[in-house]
Amino acid sequence: MADRGASAMSLPEDWPAHPDPILALNRMGTFDWDLDTGLFHMDAQAYRVFDLLPEEYDGRPESLIVRVPQPEAARLDAVMARAIKDGSENYGTYFRIRRRDGTPRWTHTQGYIRRDDTGRPRRVVGIVRDATEELADSGTRSLRAAQDEAFRQQTNIVQVVSAALAHARTVRDVIDVLKDAHGIRRLGAASLVMGLVEAGRIRVVAEAPVGSFVPAGSQVNRIDEPYPMSEVVRTLVPRFIESPEEFADGYPILWPHLIDLHITSAAYLPLIAQARPIGAMGLLYSDRRGFSTEERAVLVALGSSIAQSLQRAMLYEQEKDLAQGLQQAMLPRTIPSVRGADIAVRYRAATVGGTRGRDIGGDWYDLIPLPGGRVGAVIGDVQGHDTHAAAVMGQLRIVLRAYAAEGHTPATVMARASVFLHELDTDRFATCLYAEADLSTGVVQAVRAGHIDPLIRHSDGTCCRVPVEGGLPLGLSAEFSRLEYPVSTLELDPGHTLLLCTDGLVEQPGTDLDDGMRRLTELVADGPEDVRELAGRLIQLAEERGGDDDVALLLLRRRAPEAARAGGRLQQHVVPGDPEALTHARHTIRAAVRSWGAGDRADEIELVADELITNALMHTEGSAIVTLRALDDGERRLRIEVEDSSSALPRRREAGEDGVSGRGLLLVDRLADVWGVEARGGGKAVWCEFRLGG
């Protein structure tokens, strides 16, 4: 038997096909021959037919020459080549083998040729069985061959349809296998109808040809109605109708809809799984009357095979719905709107290994509104593709959000999250990237924990990868006591877009990560300007490409500030013991306040800022960072923040007897419209706001 493949090519995701248990019960072995790679997989029964042990076979068809004589192998190749050339869907033939003790045996094989959309043959899935007894002597072989050919057309139903159903994943896949023209021909019927049991009723889910015989208004029927499908669901017994007269007498409501189809007989089969009916199927014939005992047995076996496929598909869909529900519950339900930015997020679930697995993973995104017009953007990936990964992801997302909202620096947020994950009862680690953006200035502070770099698309459409110095993945950095996460500062100008994603959008089997990043950069550069359209385009491409990894994506585009409502931002670093620095800060604040049109409250603002700076320098051991922002979100305001390294909170108290100390916060409370204190990493920030006219 010739090797028809090249081992360099990859196997299909669903290779090898899983045999139906009914085949093994009938002593039929199965094989799955991948024509691209040349690998020929056999199940345990097939090994017994060829009298081989698994360790004696290397997966190559030519290795079967130890049992199949060369003339027989050449004849097998010729049969298959002829079937491929003339476009046949299946082939069958008898051939001789020689067992290990030298005894000759007759063997029969039946193969189903699977082709791609271009018609090119890609796989052969089929069965092999011992046929010595049915061909016991040459005198009866011709008669046996004729009988077998007649019976083959019925047994082929179970064999070939079962092979096709082995690849069905969802209920829709099962229906598609049965209802298309090729499926009906495989079943040997002129028409087909199938219904599923739902809440005490039967809902028709497939009919072929479409609209051919289901009465109008009868897509959903009660189980007690006078239809054959309802009958077999009630009784759990197949109903074989052997003549048009029997059909007309037994089902007078349904029969008028079948007259134009020239139906001569029908078989209605209950679809039973785990001793309960899940549906029913009807096969209608126009070229036969009656059913032999063997034919009835084959059709019952067919119903059992279809019922098992449907049950597997239903369980898969239930698990998928559960997994997707859990995944969605762990991701943010809504993304807040952010003034000054356009946001788009997307998530694509993975199909684990391309097989029936839980479509769930540990990828996530988050957007965290922060004080002072800042926003935190998070992208991350917990190791694994299961419910445990999703559960760890949900906890980690909440922790990161809490640390960021407390005001910690990006490096501290990442370090604390790593410690949390390390102390969690799990062996999983996670990669993550956290970017804190000040949308008023465009300054972005980013930290990276083993994650891929972000991209920035500029307003002219060009796109580039932005290197961000990184640390170890979350969980590992705490385990190895390497909690340092260096901060990289990026500039996000108006019209620029920051792209954060997980590696599922970049990596492909057999390709380098850098090549994937270059391809993604090109896709982003060529994509639409609108972030929502761009996110949709990227996820669509990921869907078309497939893959066994999930994808999380976050896009943040900084909008250009409105000219009519232009604000401002000022930040000053004041060092203790430097009176010139304090004087310079006062002059700068006064000039900025007046230039922003707040001249009528300039004295109050300058006085409060001076008090807050002085308090920070007097009552802490470090310097102070003063930030002024002009805000306009429907109400014009000016915000002052004074940040220091002390975690001790300020206390408002009455002035002392000398009248010098104790007046600072009283003054702030009296002059500012609102004020408060926020934690900032290891320190704090005292802030206040003034409402401005206009």
XYZ file of C-alpha atoms in Angstrom:
694
model
C 0.000 0.000 0.000
C 1.541 3.278 -1.083
C 2.437 6.151 1.204
C 0.469 9.059 -0.288
C 1.430 11.870 2.139
C 4.210 14.147 3.202
C 5.036 13.897 6.865
C 5.941 17.573 7.017
C 2.271 18.570 6.899
C 0.190 18.793 10.065
C -2.634 16.456 10.958
C -6.266 17.618 11.074
C -7.432 18.751 14.510
C -10.030 15.953 14.762
C -7.624 13.161 13.680
C -8.040 10.281 14.278
C -11.811 9.796 14.037
C -13.428 8.167 17.038
C -15.154 4.889 16.076
C -18.734 4.182 16.982
C -18.990 1.420 19.634
C -21.526 -0.398 17.420
C -18.784 -1.133 14.882
C -16.589 -2.814 17.470
C -19.545 -4.902 18.684
C -19.913 -6.184 15.102
C -16.185 -7.019 14.957
C -15.521 -4.185 12.541
C -12.262 -2.330 12.934
C -11.913 1.285 11.850
C -9.119 3.246 10.242
C -8.399 6.936 9.568
C -5.927 7.561 6.742
C -4.632 11.140 6.507
C -3.572 11.513 2.860
C -1.507 14.652 3.547
C 0.765 13.128 6.203
C 0.446 9.505 5.107
C -0.403 8.360 8.632
C -2.781 5.373 8.797
C -4.423 5.091 12.229
C -6.183 1.862 13.280
C -8.279 1.047 16.320
C -7.886 -2.079 18.481
C -10.328 -4.175 16.409
C -8.465 -3.320 13.210
C -5.221 -4.546 14.802
C -6.985 -7.860 15.517
C -8.210 -8.141 11.919
C -4.626 -7.703 10.637
C -3.234 -9.950 13.425
C -0.861 -7.185 14.535
C 0.217 -5.801 17.895
C 0.324 -1.988 18.294
C 4.062 -2.080 18.958
C 4.603 -3.914 15.648
C 3.082 -1.095 13.570
C 4.566 2.374 12.925
C 1.438 4.068 11.535
C 2.497 3.836 7.872
C 0.233 2.002 5.381
C 3.216 0.461 3.597
C 4.130 -1.308 6.837
C 1.022 -3.499 6.467
C 2.905 -5.379 3.735
C 3.880 -7.891 6.446
C 0.245 -9.062 6.360
C -1.009 -7.933 2.924
C 0.759 -9.662 0.019
C 2.156 -7.327 -2.634
C -0.397 -8.258 -5.364
C -3.274 -7.629 -2.972
C -1.741 -4.313 -1.897
C -1.423 -3.216 -5.530
C -5.071 -4.150 -6.174
C -6.178 -2.154 -3.117
C -4.246 0.875 -4.338
C -5.872 0.560 -7.762
C -9.382 0.414 -6.263
C -8.755 3.512 -4.172
C -7.077 5.434 -7.017
C -10.063 4.708 -9.271
C -12.488 5.955 -6.603
C -10.495 9.151 -6.122
C -10.207 9.792 -9.847
C -13.897 9.348 -10.670
C -15.023 11.473 -7.677
C -16.620 8.635 -5.721
C -17.458 9.200 -2.072
C -16.695 5.625 -1.037
C -15.229 2.342 -2.216
C -15.243 -1.261 -1.066
C -13.441 -4.479 -1.911
C -12.311 -7.873 -0.631
C -8.648 -8.748 -0.278
C -6.496 -11.490 1.200
C -4.121 -11.223 4.151
C -1.713 -13.750 5.675
C -1.742 -14.077 9.472
C 1.463 -14.476 11.477
C 1.076 -18.291 11.472
C 0.847 -18.264 7.653
C -2.914 -18.869 7.489
C -4.614 -16.965 4.621
C -7.763 -15.033 5.483
C -10.284 -13.038 3.442
C -10.825 -9.428 4.559
C -13.335 -6.788 3.475
C -12.800 -3.013 3.638
C -15.157 -0.075 3.100
C -13.748 3.470 2.897
C -15.323 6.931 2.875
C -13.259 9.568 1.001
C -13.342 13.033 2.573
C -12.553 15.942 0.287
C -11.958 19.647 0.920
C -13.908 22.502 -0.660
C -11.851 22.237 -3.861
C -12.673 18.534 -4.261
C -9.182 17.413 -3.314
C -9.160 14.147 -1.299
C -7.695 14.718 2.184
C -8.685 11.692 4.299
C -10.123 8.197 4.072
C -12.195 7.007 7.029
C -13.496 3.469 6.935
C -13.843 -0.019 8.325
C -12.091 -3.356 7.930
C -13.447 -6.766 8.943
C -12.694 -10.461 8.605
C -14.734 -11.931 5.715
C -13.371 -15.482 5.616
C -16.538 -17.179 6.788
C -18.757 -15.479 4.251
C -16.361 -16.456 1.469
C -15.664 -19.961 2.744
C -15.286 -21.630 -0.646
C -14.885 -20.436 -4.202
C -18.066 -22.167 -5.314
C -20.281 -19.950 -3.161
C -18.181 -16.807 -3.422
C -20.075 -15.376 -6.425
C -23.424 -15.876 -4.730
C -22.058 -14.425 -1.517
C -20.703 -11.421 -3.407
C -24.091 -10.730 -4.970
C -25.847 -11.060 -1.626
C -23.243 -8.901 0.046
C -23.598 -6.209 -2.603
C -27.336 -6.043 -1.952
C -26.876 -5.981 1.796
C -23.883 -3.636 1.575
C -26.096 -0.761 0.567
C -27.862 -1.080 3.917
C -24.864 -1.774 6.142
C -23.081 1.082 4.420
C -25.616 3.360 6.127
C -24.245 2.633 9.601
C -20.631 2.434 8.531
C -20.331 5.575 6.421
C -22.828 7.755 8.271
C -21.225 6.829 11.595
C -17.854 7.843 10.183
C -19.287 11.184 9.044
C -21.036 11.769 12.381
C -17.776 11.155 14.238
C -16.754 14.682 13.199
C -20.069 16.304 14.173
C -19.566 18.635 17.091
C -22.834 20.497 17.552
C -26.477 19.614 16.990
C -26.337 21.710 13.831
C -23.363 19.627 12.626
C -25.351 16.412 13.096
C -28.314 17.893 11.236
C -26.122 19.101 8.387
C -24.571 15.644 7.957
C -28.020 14.068 7.640
C -30.039 16.610 5.687
C -27.794 17.546 2.769
C -28.159 15.747 -0.540
C -25.120 13.535 0.061
C -26.451 12.567 3.476
C -29.840 11.515 2.120
C -28.148 9.425 -0.565
C -25.980 7.767 2.076
C -29.107 6.889 4.016
C -30.621 5.360 0.875
C -33.825 7.391 1.313
C -35.745 9.842 -0.854
C -36.686 12.131 2.060
C -35.803 12.632 5.684
C -37.360 14.330 8.691
C -35.947 14.673 12.214
C -37.367 16.173 15.398
C -36.062 16.745 18.914
C -38.005 16.408 22.158
C -38.311 19.735 23.970
C -40.564 20.277 27.006
C -42.978 17.497 26.118
C -43.194 18.398 22.437
C -41.392 17.413 19.266
C -39.810 20.250 17.304
C -38.882 19.502 13.699
C -35.240 20.514 13.249
C -34.512 19.004 9.832
C -36.411 18.009 6.715
C -35.042 17.226 3.316
C -35.992 18.258 0.758
C -36.928 21.427 2.671
C -40.683 21.971 2.966
C -41.413 18.696 1.240
C -43.868 17.039 3.587
C -44.114 18.661 7.044
C -47.663 20.140 7.231
C -47.922 23.893 7.726
C -48.190 24.702 11.410
C -46.744 21.302 12.390
C -43.157 22.284 13.049
C -43.876 21.717 16.740
C -46.189 18.849 17.732
C -47.379 17.337 20.977
C -46.180 13.824 21.725
C -49.778 12.591 21.859
C -50.636 13.786 18.323
C -51.327 11.239 15.527
C -47.979 11.450 13.777
C -45.469 8.615 13.396
C -42.663 10.558 15.079
C -44.896 11.214 18.075
C -45.765 7.520 18.175
C -42.184 6.248 18.263
C -41.274 8.789 20.960
C -44.206 7.590 23.084
C -43.589 3.869 22.592
C -39.781 3.847 22.114
C -40.425 1.264 19.350
C -39.486 1.791 15.665
C -42.370 2.068 13.204
C -41.840 0.422 9.810
C -44.496 1.360 7.210
C -44.247 -1.069 4.302
C -46.717 0.313 1.739
C -48.526 3.516 0.713
C -51.818 1.936 1.783
C -50.510 1.274 5.283
C -49.262 4.871 5.501
C -52.589 6.344 4.355
C -54.603 4.174 6.760
C -52.367 4.759 9.755
C -51.698 8.488 9.384
C -54.481 10.159 7.372
C -53.470 13.675 8.460
C -49.878 13.337 7.270
C -50.389 11.203 4.154
C -51.847 13.931 1.857
C -48.591 15.882 2.222
C -46.580 12.888 0.961
C -48.551 11.927 -2.149
C -46.471 14.091 -4.506
C -43.284 12.465 -3.202
C -44.486 9.024 -4.377
C -43.545 7.432 -1.061
C -43.755 3.622 -1.062
C -42.453 2.851 2.456
C -41.009 4.561 5.530
C -39.056 3.840 8.686
C -39.546 6.005 11.783
C -36.885 5.497 14.443
C -36.873 6.704 18.049
C -33.600 8.430 18.994
C -32.864 7.035 22.444
C -29.958 8.023 24.665
C -29.511 6.765 28.223
C -32.909 5.060 28.123
C -34.850 8.225 27.316
C -36.099 9.581 23.979
C -34.342 12.711 22.771
C -36.007 12.789 19.351
C -37.153 10.810 16.341
C -36.168 10.442 12.691
C -38.154 9.385 9.657
C -36.670 7.916 6.462
C -39.054 7.826 3.474
C -38.383 5.657 0.448
C -39.751 5.846 -3.088
C -38.130 2.743 -4.597
C -38.986 -0.125 -2.241
C -41.709 -1.853 -0.247
C -41.173 -3.721 2.993
C -38.098 -4.278 5.190
C -36.270 -7.522 5.835
C -35.185 -8.523 9.329
C -31.593 -7.607 8.523
C -32.606 -4.212 7.102
C -34.642 -3.416 10.193
C -31.686 -4.287 12.409
C -29.414 -2.017 10.373
C -31.858 0.892 10.612
C -32.235 0.426 14.367
C -28.450 0.525 14.643
C -28.470 3.686 12.549
C -30.945 5.318 14.938
C -28.760 4.373 17.885
C -25.675 5.866 16.231
C -27.475 9.116 15.410
C -28.901 9.325 18.950
C -25.425 8.963 20.439
C -24.089 11.692 18.152
C -26.969 13.983 19.111
C -26.438 13.368 22.804
C -22.726 14.135 22.505
C -23.575 17.319 20.624
C -26.163 18.371 23.217
C -23.747 17.785 26.089
C -21.061 19.709 24.245
C -23.404 22.666 23.704
C -24.486 22.591 27.353
C -20.855 22.616 28.494
C -20.050 25.364 26.024
C -22.951 27.517 27.257
C -21.859 26.945 30.864
C -18.244 27.764 30.069
C -19.119 30.889 28.115
C -21.463 32.017 30.878
C -18.674 31.587 33.429
C -16.230 33.384 31.165
C -18.573 36.324 30.650
C -19.284 36.505 34.371
C -15.555 36.814 35.063
C -15.026 39.555 32.472
C -16.291 43.115 33.048
C -20.013 43.340 32.329
C -19.626 46.844 30.920
C -16.736 49.075 30.009
C -17.116 52.617 31.372
C -17.053 55.520 28.977
C -13.919 57.591 29.402
C -13.874 61.291 28.662
C -11.240 62.047 26.073
C -10.896 58.494 24.728
C -12.599 55.972 22.462
C -12.533 52.447 23.878
C -13.147 49.057 22.262
C -12.778 45.632 23.878
C -13.276 42.153 22.471
C -12.980 38.565 23.681
C -12.874 35.401 21.571
C -13.148 31.991 23.200
C -10.904 29.144 22.108
C -11.745 25.615 21.065
C -9.259 23.598 23.049
C -7.172 21.466 20.742
C -9.852 21.771 18.083
C -11.843 19.055 19.869
C -14.804 18.859 22.164
C -13.394 20.852 25.045
C -14.630 23.686 27.170
C -14.414 26.881 25.124
C -12.972 28.827 28.024
C -9.684 30.345 29.026
C -7.896 32.739 31.327
C -7.534 35.788 29.065
C -9.076 39.024 30.286
C -9.222 42.785 29.809
C -10.268 45.606 32.114
C -10.568 49.385 32.109
C -10.282 51.229 35.419
C -11.325 54.896 35.761
C -8.886 56.711 38.053
C -8.953 60.181 39.645
C -7.698 63.224 37.788
C -8.699 62.181 34.284
C -6.501 59.093 34.357
C -7.487 55.595 33.277
C -5.910 52.180 33.830
C -5.941 49.628 30.988
C -5.281 45.967 31.806
C -4.715 42.945 29.601
C -3.754 39.535 30.960
C -3.637 35.789 30.450
C -3.846 33.125 33.160
C -2.189 29.837 32.275
C -4.601 27.146 31.079
C -7.886 26.682 29.220
C -10.368 25.439 31.782
C -12.773 26.638 34.442
C -9.956 26.874 36.980
C -8.090 29.311 34.738
C -11.263 31.392 34.399
C -11.823 31.379 38.168
C -8.246 32.494 38.869
C -8.615 35.152 36.169
C -11.741 36.548 37.825
C -10.003 36.878 41.196
C -6.881 38.392 39.684
C -8.886 40.938 37.699
C -10.702 42.128 40.836
C -7.444 42.376 42.801
C -5.713 44.402 40.086
C -8.686 46.749 39.891
C -8.677 47.214 43.681
C -4.945 47.946 43.890
C -5.146 50.426 41.022
C -8.188 52.174 42.506
C -6.337 52.543 45.824
C -3.893 54.813 44.046
C -0.815 52.591 43.968
C 1.785 53.155 41.288
C 1.705 50.796 38.289
C 4.789 48.932 39.552
C 3.220 48.454 42.974
C -0.061 47.299 41.465
C 1.770 44.593 39.528
C 3.955 43.516 42.460
C 1.006 43.203 44.843
C -0.982 41.248 42.256
C 1.925 38.817 41.884
C 2.073 38.271 45.641
C -1.697 37.690 45.720
C -1.510 35.071 42.961
C 1.441 33.347 44.642
C -0.489 33.082 47.913
C -3.626 31.836 46.157
C -4.261 28.095 46.287
C -3.244 27.474 42.682
C -0.242 26.426 40.626
C -1.120 28.801 37.780
C 0.842 31.877 36.753
C -0.314 34.787 34.632
C 1.122 37.291 32.204
C -0.165 40.840 32.368
C 0.341 44.361 31.066
C -0.955 47.387 32.984
C -0.924 50.848 31.397
C -1.988 53.960 33.287
C -2.818 56.818 30.926
C -3.255 60.494 31.747
C -5.586 61.537 28.950
C -5.064 65.245 29.612
C -1.343 64.987 28.817
C -1.085 61.744 26.860
C 1.552 60.338 29.226
C 1.211 56.557 29.649
C 3.076 54.627 32.347
C 3.256 50.925 31.469
C 4.495 47.856 33.338
C 4.746 44.372 31.886
C 4.766 40.967 33.609
C 5.901 38.463 31.003
C 3.289 39.727 28.518
C 3.702 40.743 24.886
C 4.432 44.388 24.083
C 1.695 46.878 23.205
C 1.252 48.547 19.830
C 0.586 52.203 19.068
C -1.083 53.294 15.858
C -0.370 56.904 14.997
C -2.843 59.370 13.588
C -1.244 59.044 10.118
C -2.092 55.307 10.057
C 1.389 53.968 10.752
C 1.742 51.427 13.528
C 4.665 50.273 15.635
C 5.480 47.876 18.417
C 6.435 49.699 21.624
C 9.080 47.892 23.701
C 8.162 47.888 27.398
C 10.761 46.690 29.876
C 9.265 43.793 31.777
C 9.433 41.540 34.815
C 8.504 37.935 35.505
C 4.910 36.707 35.120
C 2.559 37.216 38.037
C 2.979 34.504 40.640
C 6.493 33.605 39.501
C 8.033 36.938 40.454
C 6.740 36.492 44.009
C 7.912 32.885 44.154
C 11.449 33.864 43.143
C 11.425 37.136 45.168
C 11.905 39.267 42.059
C 9.077 41.751 42.400
C 10.734 44.579 40.505
C 8.601 45.865 37.636
C 10.287 48.749 35.811
C 7.981 51.463 34.495
C 8.157 52.558 30.861
C 6.775 55.969 29.871
C 4.974 56.253 26.525
C 3.515 59.262 24.731
C -0.018 58.935 23.369
C -0.742 61.975 21.243
C -4.283 62.980 20.204
C -5.502 60.597 17.507
C -3.102 57.830 18.531
C -4.431 54.385 19.495
C -2.958 52.083 22.151
C -3.507 48.372 21.452
C -3.194 45.725 24.165
C -3.846 42.060 23.362
C -3.074 38.522 24.452
C -0.859 36.159 22.505
C -3.817 34.324 20.972
C -4.113 37.212 18.506
C -0.449 36.923 17.561
C 0.826 33.384 17.854
C 0.182 30.652 15.310
C 1.518 27.071 15.368
C 4.898 26.857 13.715
C 5.480 30.611 13.536
C 7.759 32.931 15.483
C 6.292 35.454 17.944
C 8.162 38.337 16.309
C 6.736 37.367 12.921
C 3.268 37.335 14.467
C 3.797 40.799 15.951
C 4.904 42.114 12.564
C 1.791 40.684 10.916
C -0.419 42.207 13.599
C 1.307 45.571 13.145
C 0.559 45.460 9.424
C -3.078 44.487 10.038
C -3.562 47.363 12.474
C -1.932 49.838 10.098
C -4.215 48.723 7.255
C -7.341 48.536 9.437
C -10.150 51.072 9.881
C -9.590 54.179 11.978
C -12.605 53.602 14.239
C -11.480 51.485 17.199
C -14.686 49.441 17.314
C -14.455 48.572 13.635
C -10.752 47.790 14.029
C -11.402 45.521 17.017
C -14.133 43.717 15.090
C -11.835 43.244 12.090
C -9.027 41.775 14.210
C -11.318 39.339 16.015
C -12.905 38.300 12.707
C -9.455 37.453 11.364
C -8.738 35.470 14.531
C -11.997 33.553 14.056
C -11.132 32.744 10.443
C -7.661 31.596 11.432
C -8.976 29.424 14.270
C -6.488 28.202 16.833
C -6.532 26.673 20.302
C -5.976 29.867 22.312
C -8.460 32.487 23.406
C -8.012 36.173 22.607
C -8.541 39.322 24.653
C -8.177 42.729 23.023
C -8.343 46.322 24.291
C -8.032 49.442 22.132
C -7.769 52.963 23.565
C -7.724 55.925 21.190
C -6.990 59.346 22.643
C -9.313 61.949 21.229
C -8.142 65.427 20.360
C -9.192 67.965 23.033
C -12.023 70.281 22.077
C -10.591 73.663 21.156
C -13.461 75.580 22.707
C -12.999 73.818 26.023
C -9.258 73.491 26.144
C -8.022 72.597 29.613
C -4.556 72.472 31.040
C -2.275 70.561 33.313
C 0.666 71.657 35.403
C 2.945 69.528 37.537
C 5.705 70.801 39.816
C 8.207 68.926 41.993
C 8.979 70.727 45.273
C 12.018 69.606 47.296
C 12.175 70.294 51.090
C 14.739 72.844 52.247
C 14.670 74.726 48.957
C 12.829 78.033 49.467
C 13.365 78.979 45.841
C 11.473 75.861 44.710
C 8.476 76.800 46.864
C 8.560 80.401 45.614
C 8.817 79.238 42.022
C 5.849 76.882 42.534
C 3.736 79.766 43.876
C 4.514 81.995 40.905
C 3.873 79.169 38.427
C 0.528 78.315 40.029
C -0.563 81.975 39.988
C 0.308 82.350 36.299
C -1.392 79.097 35.313
C -4.588 79.901 37.211
C -4.908 83.289 35.562
C -4.156 81.907 32.104
C -6.922 79.333 32.555
C -9.494 82.039 33.170
C -9.843 81.573 36.936
C -8.598 85.023 37.885
C -11.561 85.728 40.175
C -10.503 82.858 42.452
C -6.752 83.081 41.876
C -5.957 84.291 45.405
C -7.987 81.498 47.018
C -6.455 78.820 44.798
C -2.910 80.088 45.376
C -3.458 80.249 49.148
C -4.865 76.709 49.365
C -2.089 75.283 47.157
C 0.522 76.984 49.354
C -1.019 75.499 52.513
C -1.127 71.974 51.058
C 2.489 72.169 49.848
C 3.692 73.552 53.162
C 1.882 70.816 55.123
C 3.432 68.112 52.929
C 6.937 69.508 53.416
C 6.554 70.066 57.162
C 4.867 66.817 58.189
C 6.596 64.312 55.869
C 10.233 63.476 55.279
C 10.243 63.752 51.510
C 9.386 66.042 48.647
C 5.966 66.961 47.293
C 4.516 66.698 43.788
C 1.987 69.415 42.965
C -0.451 68.862 40.100
C -2.997 71.397 38.802
C -5.637 70.408 36.271
C -8.320 72.424 34.520
C -11.309 70.078 34.163
C -14.428 70.521 32.068
C -16.948 67.677 32.052
C -20.004 69.911 31.840
C -18.869 71.990 34.814
C -15.589 73.921 34.750
C -13.382 73.090 37.709
C -9.780 73.436 38.784
C -8.245 70.557 40.742
C -5.154 70.686 42.958
C -3.332 67.516 44.058
C -0.346 67.479 46.417
C 1.278 64.040 46.623
C 3.831 62.935 49.226
C 5.465 59.692 50.357
C 3.854 59.493 53.805
C 0.906 57.175 54.424
C -0.161 59.161 57.526
C -3.461 60.902 56.897
C -3.801 64.626 57.693
C -6.010 65.626 60.628
C -8.128 68.717 60.781
C -7.747 70.335 64.224
C -8.298 73.635 65.932
C -5.545 76.274 65.767
C -3.121 76.366 68.692
C -3.026 79.148 71.258
C -0.264 80.910 69.395
C -2.517 81.022 66.322
C 0.227 79.803 64.008
C -0.328 76.030 63.509
C -3.491 74.031 62.901
C -5.046 76.396 60.373
C -4.038 74.580 57.134
C -6.903 72.103 56.638
C -9.412 74.515 58.182
C -8.423 76.973 55.471
C -8.683 74.319 52.758
C -12.100 73.260 54.022
C -13.338 76.863 54.090
C -12.045 78.003 50.667
C -12.268 74.860 48.453
C -15.598 73.566 47.171
C -14.618 69.945 47.859
C -11.500 68.192 49.122
C -10.281 64.752 50.125
C -7.396 62.310 50.487
C -6.422 59.384 48.205
C -3.937 56.577 48.782
C -1.100 56.648 46.255
C 1.054 53.508 46.517
C 3.108 53.929 49.676
C 1.992 57.530 50.144
C -1.058 59.724 49.642
C -2.415 62.693 47.742
C -4.455 65.507 49.299
C -6.701 67.086 46.678
C -9.286 69.829 46.375
C -11.414 71.354 43.628
C -12.687 74.851 42.863
C -15.715 75.513 40.684
C -15.093 78.153 38.047
C -17.567 80.437 36.344
C -18.267 80.459 32.604
